[in-house]
Coordinates of C-alpha atoms in Angstrom, one line a residue:
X1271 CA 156.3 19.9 92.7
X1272 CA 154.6 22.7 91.0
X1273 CA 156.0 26.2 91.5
X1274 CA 152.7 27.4 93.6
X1275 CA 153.6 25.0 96.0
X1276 CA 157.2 25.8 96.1
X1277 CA 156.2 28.8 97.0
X1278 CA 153.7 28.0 99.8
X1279 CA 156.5 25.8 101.4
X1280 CA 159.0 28.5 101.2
X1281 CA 156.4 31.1 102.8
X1282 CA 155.2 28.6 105.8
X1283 CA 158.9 27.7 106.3
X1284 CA 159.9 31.5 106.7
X1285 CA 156.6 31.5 108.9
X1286 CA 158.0 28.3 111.1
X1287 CA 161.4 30.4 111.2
X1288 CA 160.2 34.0 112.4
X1289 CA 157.9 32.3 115.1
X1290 CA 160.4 29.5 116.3
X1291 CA 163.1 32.1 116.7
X1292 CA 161.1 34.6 118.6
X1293 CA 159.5 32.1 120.7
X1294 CA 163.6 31.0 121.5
X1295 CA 165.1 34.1 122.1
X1296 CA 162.1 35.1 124.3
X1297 CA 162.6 32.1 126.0
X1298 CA 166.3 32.5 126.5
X1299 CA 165.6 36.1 127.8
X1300 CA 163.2 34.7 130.5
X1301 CA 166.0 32.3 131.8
X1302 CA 168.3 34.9 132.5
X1303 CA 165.9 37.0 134.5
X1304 CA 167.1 36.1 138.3
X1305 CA 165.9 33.7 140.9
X1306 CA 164.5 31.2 137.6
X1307 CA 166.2 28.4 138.9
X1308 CA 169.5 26.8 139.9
X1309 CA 172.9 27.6 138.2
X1310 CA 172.7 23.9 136.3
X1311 CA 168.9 24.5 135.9
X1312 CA 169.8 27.9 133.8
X1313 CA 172.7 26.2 132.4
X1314 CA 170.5 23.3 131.0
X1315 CA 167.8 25.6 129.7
X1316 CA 169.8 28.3 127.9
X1317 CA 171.3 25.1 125.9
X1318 CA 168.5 24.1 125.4
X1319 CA 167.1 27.1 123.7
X1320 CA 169.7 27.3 121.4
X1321 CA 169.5 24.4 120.5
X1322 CA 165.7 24.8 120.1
X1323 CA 166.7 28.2 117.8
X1324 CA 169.3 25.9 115.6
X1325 CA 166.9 23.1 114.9
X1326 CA 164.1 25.4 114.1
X1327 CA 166.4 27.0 111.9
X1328 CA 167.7 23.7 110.3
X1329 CA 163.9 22.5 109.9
X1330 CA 163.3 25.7 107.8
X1331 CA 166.4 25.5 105.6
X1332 CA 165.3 21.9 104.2
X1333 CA 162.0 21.0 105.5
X1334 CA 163.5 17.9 107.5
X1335 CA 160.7 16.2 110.2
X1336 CA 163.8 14.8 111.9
X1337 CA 164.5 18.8 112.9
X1338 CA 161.3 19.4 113.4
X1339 CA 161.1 16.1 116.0
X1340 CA 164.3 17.3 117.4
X1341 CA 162.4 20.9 118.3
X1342 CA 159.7 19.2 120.2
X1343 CA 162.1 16.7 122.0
X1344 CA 164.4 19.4 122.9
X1345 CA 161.4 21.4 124.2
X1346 CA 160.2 18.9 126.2
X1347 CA 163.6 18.7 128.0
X1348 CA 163.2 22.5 128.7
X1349 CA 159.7 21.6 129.9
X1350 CA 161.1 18.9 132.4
X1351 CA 164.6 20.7 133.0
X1352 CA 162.9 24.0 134.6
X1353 CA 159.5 22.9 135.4
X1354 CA 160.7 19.9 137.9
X1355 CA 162.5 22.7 139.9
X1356 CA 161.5 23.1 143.9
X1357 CA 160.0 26.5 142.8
X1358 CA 158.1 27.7 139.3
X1359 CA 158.3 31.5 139.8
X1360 CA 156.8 33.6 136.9
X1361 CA 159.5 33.7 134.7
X1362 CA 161.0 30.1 134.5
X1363 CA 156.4 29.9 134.0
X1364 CA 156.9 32.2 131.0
X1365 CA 160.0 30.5 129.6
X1366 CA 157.9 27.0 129.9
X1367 CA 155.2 28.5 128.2
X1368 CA 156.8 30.6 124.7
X1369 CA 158.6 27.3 124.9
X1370 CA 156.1 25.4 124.4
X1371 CA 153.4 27.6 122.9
X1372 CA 155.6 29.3 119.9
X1373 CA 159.4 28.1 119.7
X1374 CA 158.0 24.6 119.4
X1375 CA 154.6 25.2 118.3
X1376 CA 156.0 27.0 115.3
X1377 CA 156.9 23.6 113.5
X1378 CA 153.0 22.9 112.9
X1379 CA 153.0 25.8 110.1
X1380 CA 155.0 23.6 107.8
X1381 CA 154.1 20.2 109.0
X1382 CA 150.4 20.4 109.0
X1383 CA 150.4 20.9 104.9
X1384 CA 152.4 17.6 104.8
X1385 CA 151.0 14.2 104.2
X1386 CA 148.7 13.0 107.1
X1387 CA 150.4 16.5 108.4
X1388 CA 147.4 16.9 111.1
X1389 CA 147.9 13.6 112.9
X1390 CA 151.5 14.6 112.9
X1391 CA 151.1 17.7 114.6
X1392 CA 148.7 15.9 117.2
X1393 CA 151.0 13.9 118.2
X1394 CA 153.7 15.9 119.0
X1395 CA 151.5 18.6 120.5
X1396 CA 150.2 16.1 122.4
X1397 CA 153.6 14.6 123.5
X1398 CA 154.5 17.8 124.5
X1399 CA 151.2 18.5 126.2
X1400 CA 151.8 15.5 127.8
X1401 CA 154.7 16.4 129.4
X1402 CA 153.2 19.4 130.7
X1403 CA 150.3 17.2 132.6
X1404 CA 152.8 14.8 134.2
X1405 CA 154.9 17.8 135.4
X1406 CA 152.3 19.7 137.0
X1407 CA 151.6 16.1 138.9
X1408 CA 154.5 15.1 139.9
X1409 CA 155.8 18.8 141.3
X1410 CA 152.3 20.2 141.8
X1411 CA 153.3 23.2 140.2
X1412 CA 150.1 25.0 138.9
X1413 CA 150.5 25.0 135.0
X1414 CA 147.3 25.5 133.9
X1415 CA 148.5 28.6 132.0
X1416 CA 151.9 26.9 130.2
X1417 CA 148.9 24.1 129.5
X1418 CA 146.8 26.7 128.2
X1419 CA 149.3 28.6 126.3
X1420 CA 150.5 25.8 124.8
X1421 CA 147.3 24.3 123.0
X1422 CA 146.0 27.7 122.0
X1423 CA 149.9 28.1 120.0
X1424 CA 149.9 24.8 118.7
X1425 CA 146.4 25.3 117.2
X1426 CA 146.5 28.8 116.2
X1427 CA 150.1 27.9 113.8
X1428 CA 148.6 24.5 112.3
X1429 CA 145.2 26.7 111.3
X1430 CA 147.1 29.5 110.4
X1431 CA 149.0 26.9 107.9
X1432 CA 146.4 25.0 106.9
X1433 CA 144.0 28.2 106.0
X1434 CA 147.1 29.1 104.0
X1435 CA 147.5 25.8 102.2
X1436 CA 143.7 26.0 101.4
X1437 CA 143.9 29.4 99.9
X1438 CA 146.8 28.1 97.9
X1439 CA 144.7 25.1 96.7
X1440 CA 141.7 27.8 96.1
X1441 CA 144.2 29.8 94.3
X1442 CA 145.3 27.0 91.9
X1443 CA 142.3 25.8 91.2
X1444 CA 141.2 29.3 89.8
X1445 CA 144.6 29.6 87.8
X1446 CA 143.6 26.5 86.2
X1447 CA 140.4 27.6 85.4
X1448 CA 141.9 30.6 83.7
X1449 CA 144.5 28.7 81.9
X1450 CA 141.5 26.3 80.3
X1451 CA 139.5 29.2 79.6
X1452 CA 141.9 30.8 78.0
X1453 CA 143.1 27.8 76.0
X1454 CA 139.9 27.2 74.9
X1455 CA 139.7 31.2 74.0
X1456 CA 142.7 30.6 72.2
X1457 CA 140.6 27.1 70.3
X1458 CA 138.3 29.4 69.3
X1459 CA 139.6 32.4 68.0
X1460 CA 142.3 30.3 66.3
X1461 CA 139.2 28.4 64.5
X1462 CA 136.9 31.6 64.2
X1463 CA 140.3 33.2 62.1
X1464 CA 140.5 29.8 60.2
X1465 CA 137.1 30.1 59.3
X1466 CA 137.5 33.7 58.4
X1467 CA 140.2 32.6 56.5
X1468 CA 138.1 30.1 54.3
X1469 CA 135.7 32.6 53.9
X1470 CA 137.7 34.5 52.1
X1471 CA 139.3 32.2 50.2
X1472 CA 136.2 30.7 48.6
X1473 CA 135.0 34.3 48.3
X1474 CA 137.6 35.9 46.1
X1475 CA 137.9 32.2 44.1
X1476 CA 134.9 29.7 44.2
X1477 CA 133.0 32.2 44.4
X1478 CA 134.1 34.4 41.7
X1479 CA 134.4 31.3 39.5
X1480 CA 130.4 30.7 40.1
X1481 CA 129.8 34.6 39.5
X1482 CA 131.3 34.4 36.0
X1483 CA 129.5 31.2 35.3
X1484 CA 126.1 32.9 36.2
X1485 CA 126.7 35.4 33.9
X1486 CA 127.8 32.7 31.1
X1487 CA 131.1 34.0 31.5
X1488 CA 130.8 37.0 29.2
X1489 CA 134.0 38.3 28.4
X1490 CA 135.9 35.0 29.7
X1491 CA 137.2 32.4 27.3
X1492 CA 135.9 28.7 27.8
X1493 CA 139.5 27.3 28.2
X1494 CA 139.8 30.4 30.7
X1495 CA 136.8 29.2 32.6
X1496 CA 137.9 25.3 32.4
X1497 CA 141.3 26.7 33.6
X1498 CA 139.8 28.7 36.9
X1499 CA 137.4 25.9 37.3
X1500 CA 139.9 23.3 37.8
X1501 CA 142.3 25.8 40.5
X1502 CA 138.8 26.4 42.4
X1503 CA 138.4 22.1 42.1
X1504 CA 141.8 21.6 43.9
X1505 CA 141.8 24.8 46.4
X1506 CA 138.1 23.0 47.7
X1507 CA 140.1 20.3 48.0
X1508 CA 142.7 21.3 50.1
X1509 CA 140.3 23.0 52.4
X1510 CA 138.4 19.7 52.7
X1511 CA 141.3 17.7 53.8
X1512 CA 142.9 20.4 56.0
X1513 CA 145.9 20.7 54.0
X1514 CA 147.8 24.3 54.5
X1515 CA 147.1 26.4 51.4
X1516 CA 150.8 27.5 51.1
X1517 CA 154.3 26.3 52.4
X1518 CA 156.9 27.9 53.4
X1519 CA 158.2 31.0 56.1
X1520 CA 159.5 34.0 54.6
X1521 CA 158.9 35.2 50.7
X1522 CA 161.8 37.8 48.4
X1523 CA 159.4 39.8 45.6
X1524 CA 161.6 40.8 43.0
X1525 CA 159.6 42.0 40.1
X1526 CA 162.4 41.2 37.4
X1527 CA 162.5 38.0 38.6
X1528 CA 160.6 34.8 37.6
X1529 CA 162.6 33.0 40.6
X1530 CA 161.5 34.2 43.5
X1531 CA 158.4 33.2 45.3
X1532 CA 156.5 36.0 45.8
X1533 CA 157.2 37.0 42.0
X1534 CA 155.7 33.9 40.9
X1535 CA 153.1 34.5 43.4
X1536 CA 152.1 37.9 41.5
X1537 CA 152.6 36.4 37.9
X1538 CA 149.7 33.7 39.0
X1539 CA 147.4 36.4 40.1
X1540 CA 148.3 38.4 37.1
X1541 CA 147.9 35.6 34.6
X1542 CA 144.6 34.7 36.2
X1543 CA 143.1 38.1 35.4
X1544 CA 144.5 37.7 32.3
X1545 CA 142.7 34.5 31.6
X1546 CA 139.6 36.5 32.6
X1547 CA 139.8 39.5 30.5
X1548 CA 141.8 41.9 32.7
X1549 CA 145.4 43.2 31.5
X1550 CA 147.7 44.0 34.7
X1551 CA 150.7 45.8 34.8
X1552 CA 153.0 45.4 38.0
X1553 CA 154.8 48.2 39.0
X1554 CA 157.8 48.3 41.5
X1555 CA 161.7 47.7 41.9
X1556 CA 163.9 46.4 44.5
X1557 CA 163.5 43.6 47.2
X1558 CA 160.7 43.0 49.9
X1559 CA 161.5 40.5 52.3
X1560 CA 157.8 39.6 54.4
X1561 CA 156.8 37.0 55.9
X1562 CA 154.5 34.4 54.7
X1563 CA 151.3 35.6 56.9
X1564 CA 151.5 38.9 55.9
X1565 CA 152.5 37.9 51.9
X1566 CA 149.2 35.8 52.0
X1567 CA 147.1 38.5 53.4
X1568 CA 148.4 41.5 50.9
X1569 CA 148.1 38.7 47.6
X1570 CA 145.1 37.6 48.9
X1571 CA 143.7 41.7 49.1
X1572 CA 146.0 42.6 45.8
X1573 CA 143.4 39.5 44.2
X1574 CA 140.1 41.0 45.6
X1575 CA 140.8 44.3 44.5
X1576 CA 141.4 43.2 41.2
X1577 CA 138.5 41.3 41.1
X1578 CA 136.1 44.1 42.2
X1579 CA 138.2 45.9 39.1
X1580 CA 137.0 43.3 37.0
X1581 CA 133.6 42.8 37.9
X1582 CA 132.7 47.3 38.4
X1583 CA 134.9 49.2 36.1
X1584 CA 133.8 48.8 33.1
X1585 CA 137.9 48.4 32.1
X1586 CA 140.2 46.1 31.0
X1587 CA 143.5 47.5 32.5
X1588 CA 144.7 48.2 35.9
X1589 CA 148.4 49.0 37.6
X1590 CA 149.3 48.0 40.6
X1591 CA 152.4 49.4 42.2
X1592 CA 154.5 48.2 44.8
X1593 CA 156.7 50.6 47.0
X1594 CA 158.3 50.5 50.6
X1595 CA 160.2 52.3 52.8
X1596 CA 161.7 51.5 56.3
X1597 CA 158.5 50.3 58.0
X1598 CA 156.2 49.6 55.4
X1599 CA 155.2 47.7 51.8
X1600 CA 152.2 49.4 49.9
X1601 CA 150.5 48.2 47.1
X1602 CA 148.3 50.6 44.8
X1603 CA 145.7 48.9 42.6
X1604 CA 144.8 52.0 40.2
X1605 CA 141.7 52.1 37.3
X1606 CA 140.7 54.4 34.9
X1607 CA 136.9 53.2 35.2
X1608 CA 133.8 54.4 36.5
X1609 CA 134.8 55.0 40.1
X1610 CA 131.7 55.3 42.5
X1611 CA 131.5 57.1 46.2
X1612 CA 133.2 55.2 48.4
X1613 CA 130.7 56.4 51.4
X1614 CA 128.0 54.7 49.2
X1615 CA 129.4 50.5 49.6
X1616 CA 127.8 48.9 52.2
X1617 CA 130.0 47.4 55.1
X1618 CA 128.8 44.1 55.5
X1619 CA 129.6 43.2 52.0
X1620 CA 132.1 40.3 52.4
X1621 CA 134.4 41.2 49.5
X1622 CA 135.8 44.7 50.7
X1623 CA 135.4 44.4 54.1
X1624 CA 136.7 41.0 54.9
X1625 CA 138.4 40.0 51.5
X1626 CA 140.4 43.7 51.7
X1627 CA 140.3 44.9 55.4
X1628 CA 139.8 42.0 57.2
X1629 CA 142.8 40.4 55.9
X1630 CA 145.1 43.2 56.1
X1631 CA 143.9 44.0 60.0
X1632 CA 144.7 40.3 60.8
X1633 CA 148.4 41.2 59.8
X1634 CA 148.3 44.6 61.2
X1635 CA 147.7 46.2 57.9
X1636 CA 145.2 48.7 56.5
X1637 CA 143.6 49.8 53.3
X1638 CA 142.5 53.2 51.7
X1639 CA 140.4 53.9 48.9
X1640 CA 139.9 56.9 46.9
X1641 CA 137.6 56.8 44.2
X1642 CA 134.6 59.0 42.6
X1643 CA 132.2 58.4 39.8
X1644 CA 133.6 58.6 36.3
X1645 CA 137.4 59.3 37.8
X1646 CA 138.4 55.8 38.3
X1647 CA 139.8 54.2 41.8
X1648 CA 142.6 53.7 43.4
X1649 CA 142.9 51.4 46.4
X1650 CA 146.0 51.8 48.9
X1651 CA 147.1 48.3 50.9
X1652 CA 149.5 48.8 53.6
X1653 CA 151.6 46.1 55.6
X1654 CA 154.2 46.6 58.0
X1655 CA 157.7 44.9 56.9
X1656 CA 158.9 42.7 60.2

């Protein structure tokens, strides 16, 4: 059973209790009032209403119908116990009727969301209802208000349940619209970032390859070209077949080290630059532990950079520098080139703004540049450490 329904059950069944042990002990206190009825008459119906009180409290510990039966049979004793009595004076009236119209009538609260849960609470309401006629016949006791009082209960707890199960069902249909909304929210931001993503990567490689290649590669070997064009050939193909670009959890750079993962990850960007004209130096000491999202992201902004080094300076060197502290890993990419005004690049240019800052604000991250014409540039990439 699904929790929202656990909960409806547990609410109609503290419901059933409140009302059926009201309707008891109000019951019980009209018995006792004097001149209600014989010594064995009173006898009979204070048992009666405790026993009314246990079931109802029995019915709302574990749902059973059997209790729930057994409140409406033991109420239709109370019915026949004080109303077959010589004389029906107002208060044995009054204990026939919370009898009947809320000690017993509170069971329909929790019945009438049960299976076929409305014929159910017909017939016993009936049965009891019933009882009531007969009485009145055979005595000719007027009971038109214990009649009256009884339907109107009855009716008033099984719509008060039902209107509550409905806004339940109302309730849960609208949390699962949420849910699927949100799932497919989650569907397509998920695929929007993937496509992002590719962007990206065929930006700062494909791309660049095709660049080079327009420009007949000046500067740029033919090997080096051959080289790049066949990493571009089997990145296109992992992208066509879905296949994840890079494996793996958690990356150590250590920049003394040819071991480590993220080491070999900088000495691939660093001997592709090479390969197209550009000398870096790496700069750093120490280990960064980060995980693989945010390792993609500052390689894959560490590349761009470079790239736009490349392509704009007018250099063949750059440094880039790697420092941390407690919270953080920067990475400087420094020039000695041409610089430019920074105010002056236009933000809808792919390369800086998605290639650079997009990927770093995906991991939480940021970047800072601060360059000026004929002073060269430096670009500052932050990313938090986890």
């Amino acid at each position: 059973m699904k929790r929202i329904h656990k909960e409806r059950d547990r609410l109609l069944r503290r419901l059933t209790r409140i009302t059926g042990l009201a309707g008891a002990t109000a019951a019980f206190l009209c018995v006792l009032v004097p001149g209600s009825g014989s010594t064995q008459e009173l006898a009979i119906a204070l048992t009666l209403s405790v026993v009314i009180a246990g079931l109802v409290f029995l019915q709302t510990m574990r749902g059973s119908f059997a209790a729930a039966l057994g409140v409406v049979a033991a109420s239709v004793a109370f019915v026949l116990t004080l109303g077959t009595a010589p004389v029906l004076d107002p208060a044995t009236g009054s204990a026939i009727a919370v009898t009947g119209g809320v000690a017993s009538a509170s069971v329909a609260a929790s019945l009438v969301v049960r299976r076929h849960g409305v014929l159910l609470v017909c017939g016993l309401a009936g049965a009891l209802v019933a009882t009531i006629v007969w009485t009145s016949a055979a005595t000719g006791h007027r009971m038109i208000e214990i009649l009256v009082t009884t339907v109107v209960g009855w009716s008033v707890l099984a719509v008060l349940g039902a209107w509550f199960d409905n806004g339940v069902r109302i309730a849960e249909t609208r949390i699962g619209e949420v849910g699927r909304a949100h799932e497919a929210e989650r569907i397509a931001s998920e695929l929007e970032a993937q496509q992002r993503q590719d962007a990206r990567v065929l930006h700062d490689t494909v791309l660049a390859t095709l660049s080079l290649l327009a420009h007949s590669g000046v500067g740029v070997s033919a090997n080096a070209l051959r080289d790049q064009a066949g990493d571009d050939a089997r990145l296109l193909r992992q992208l066509r077949l879905g296949v994840p670009l890079d494996n793996g959890s958690n990356a150590i750079f250590s920049p003394g080290s040819d071991d480590d993962l993220l080491s070999t990850t900088f000495e691939s960007v660093r001997q592709r630059f090479v390969r197209m004209g550009l000398d870096v130096s790496w700069h750093g000491a120490g280990q960064l532990v980060l995980p693989r999202e945010t390792l993609d992201a500052l390689v894959g902004a560490l590349g761009e950079c470079l790239e736009n080094v490349r392509r704009h300076s007018g250099v063949t060197e750059a440094d880039v520098t790697i420092t941390d502290d407690e919270h953080t890993v920067r990475a400087m990419v420094t020039d000695s080139g041409d610089g430019f005004e920074p105010d002056s690049v236009d933000p809808a240019r792919l390369g800086y703004a998605e290639s650079v800052v997009g990927r770093l604000s995906a991991v939480g991250g940021r970047a800072r540049i601060f360059s000026s014409p004929g002073s060269g540039t430096t670009v500052m990439l932050e990313v938090p450490k986890p």
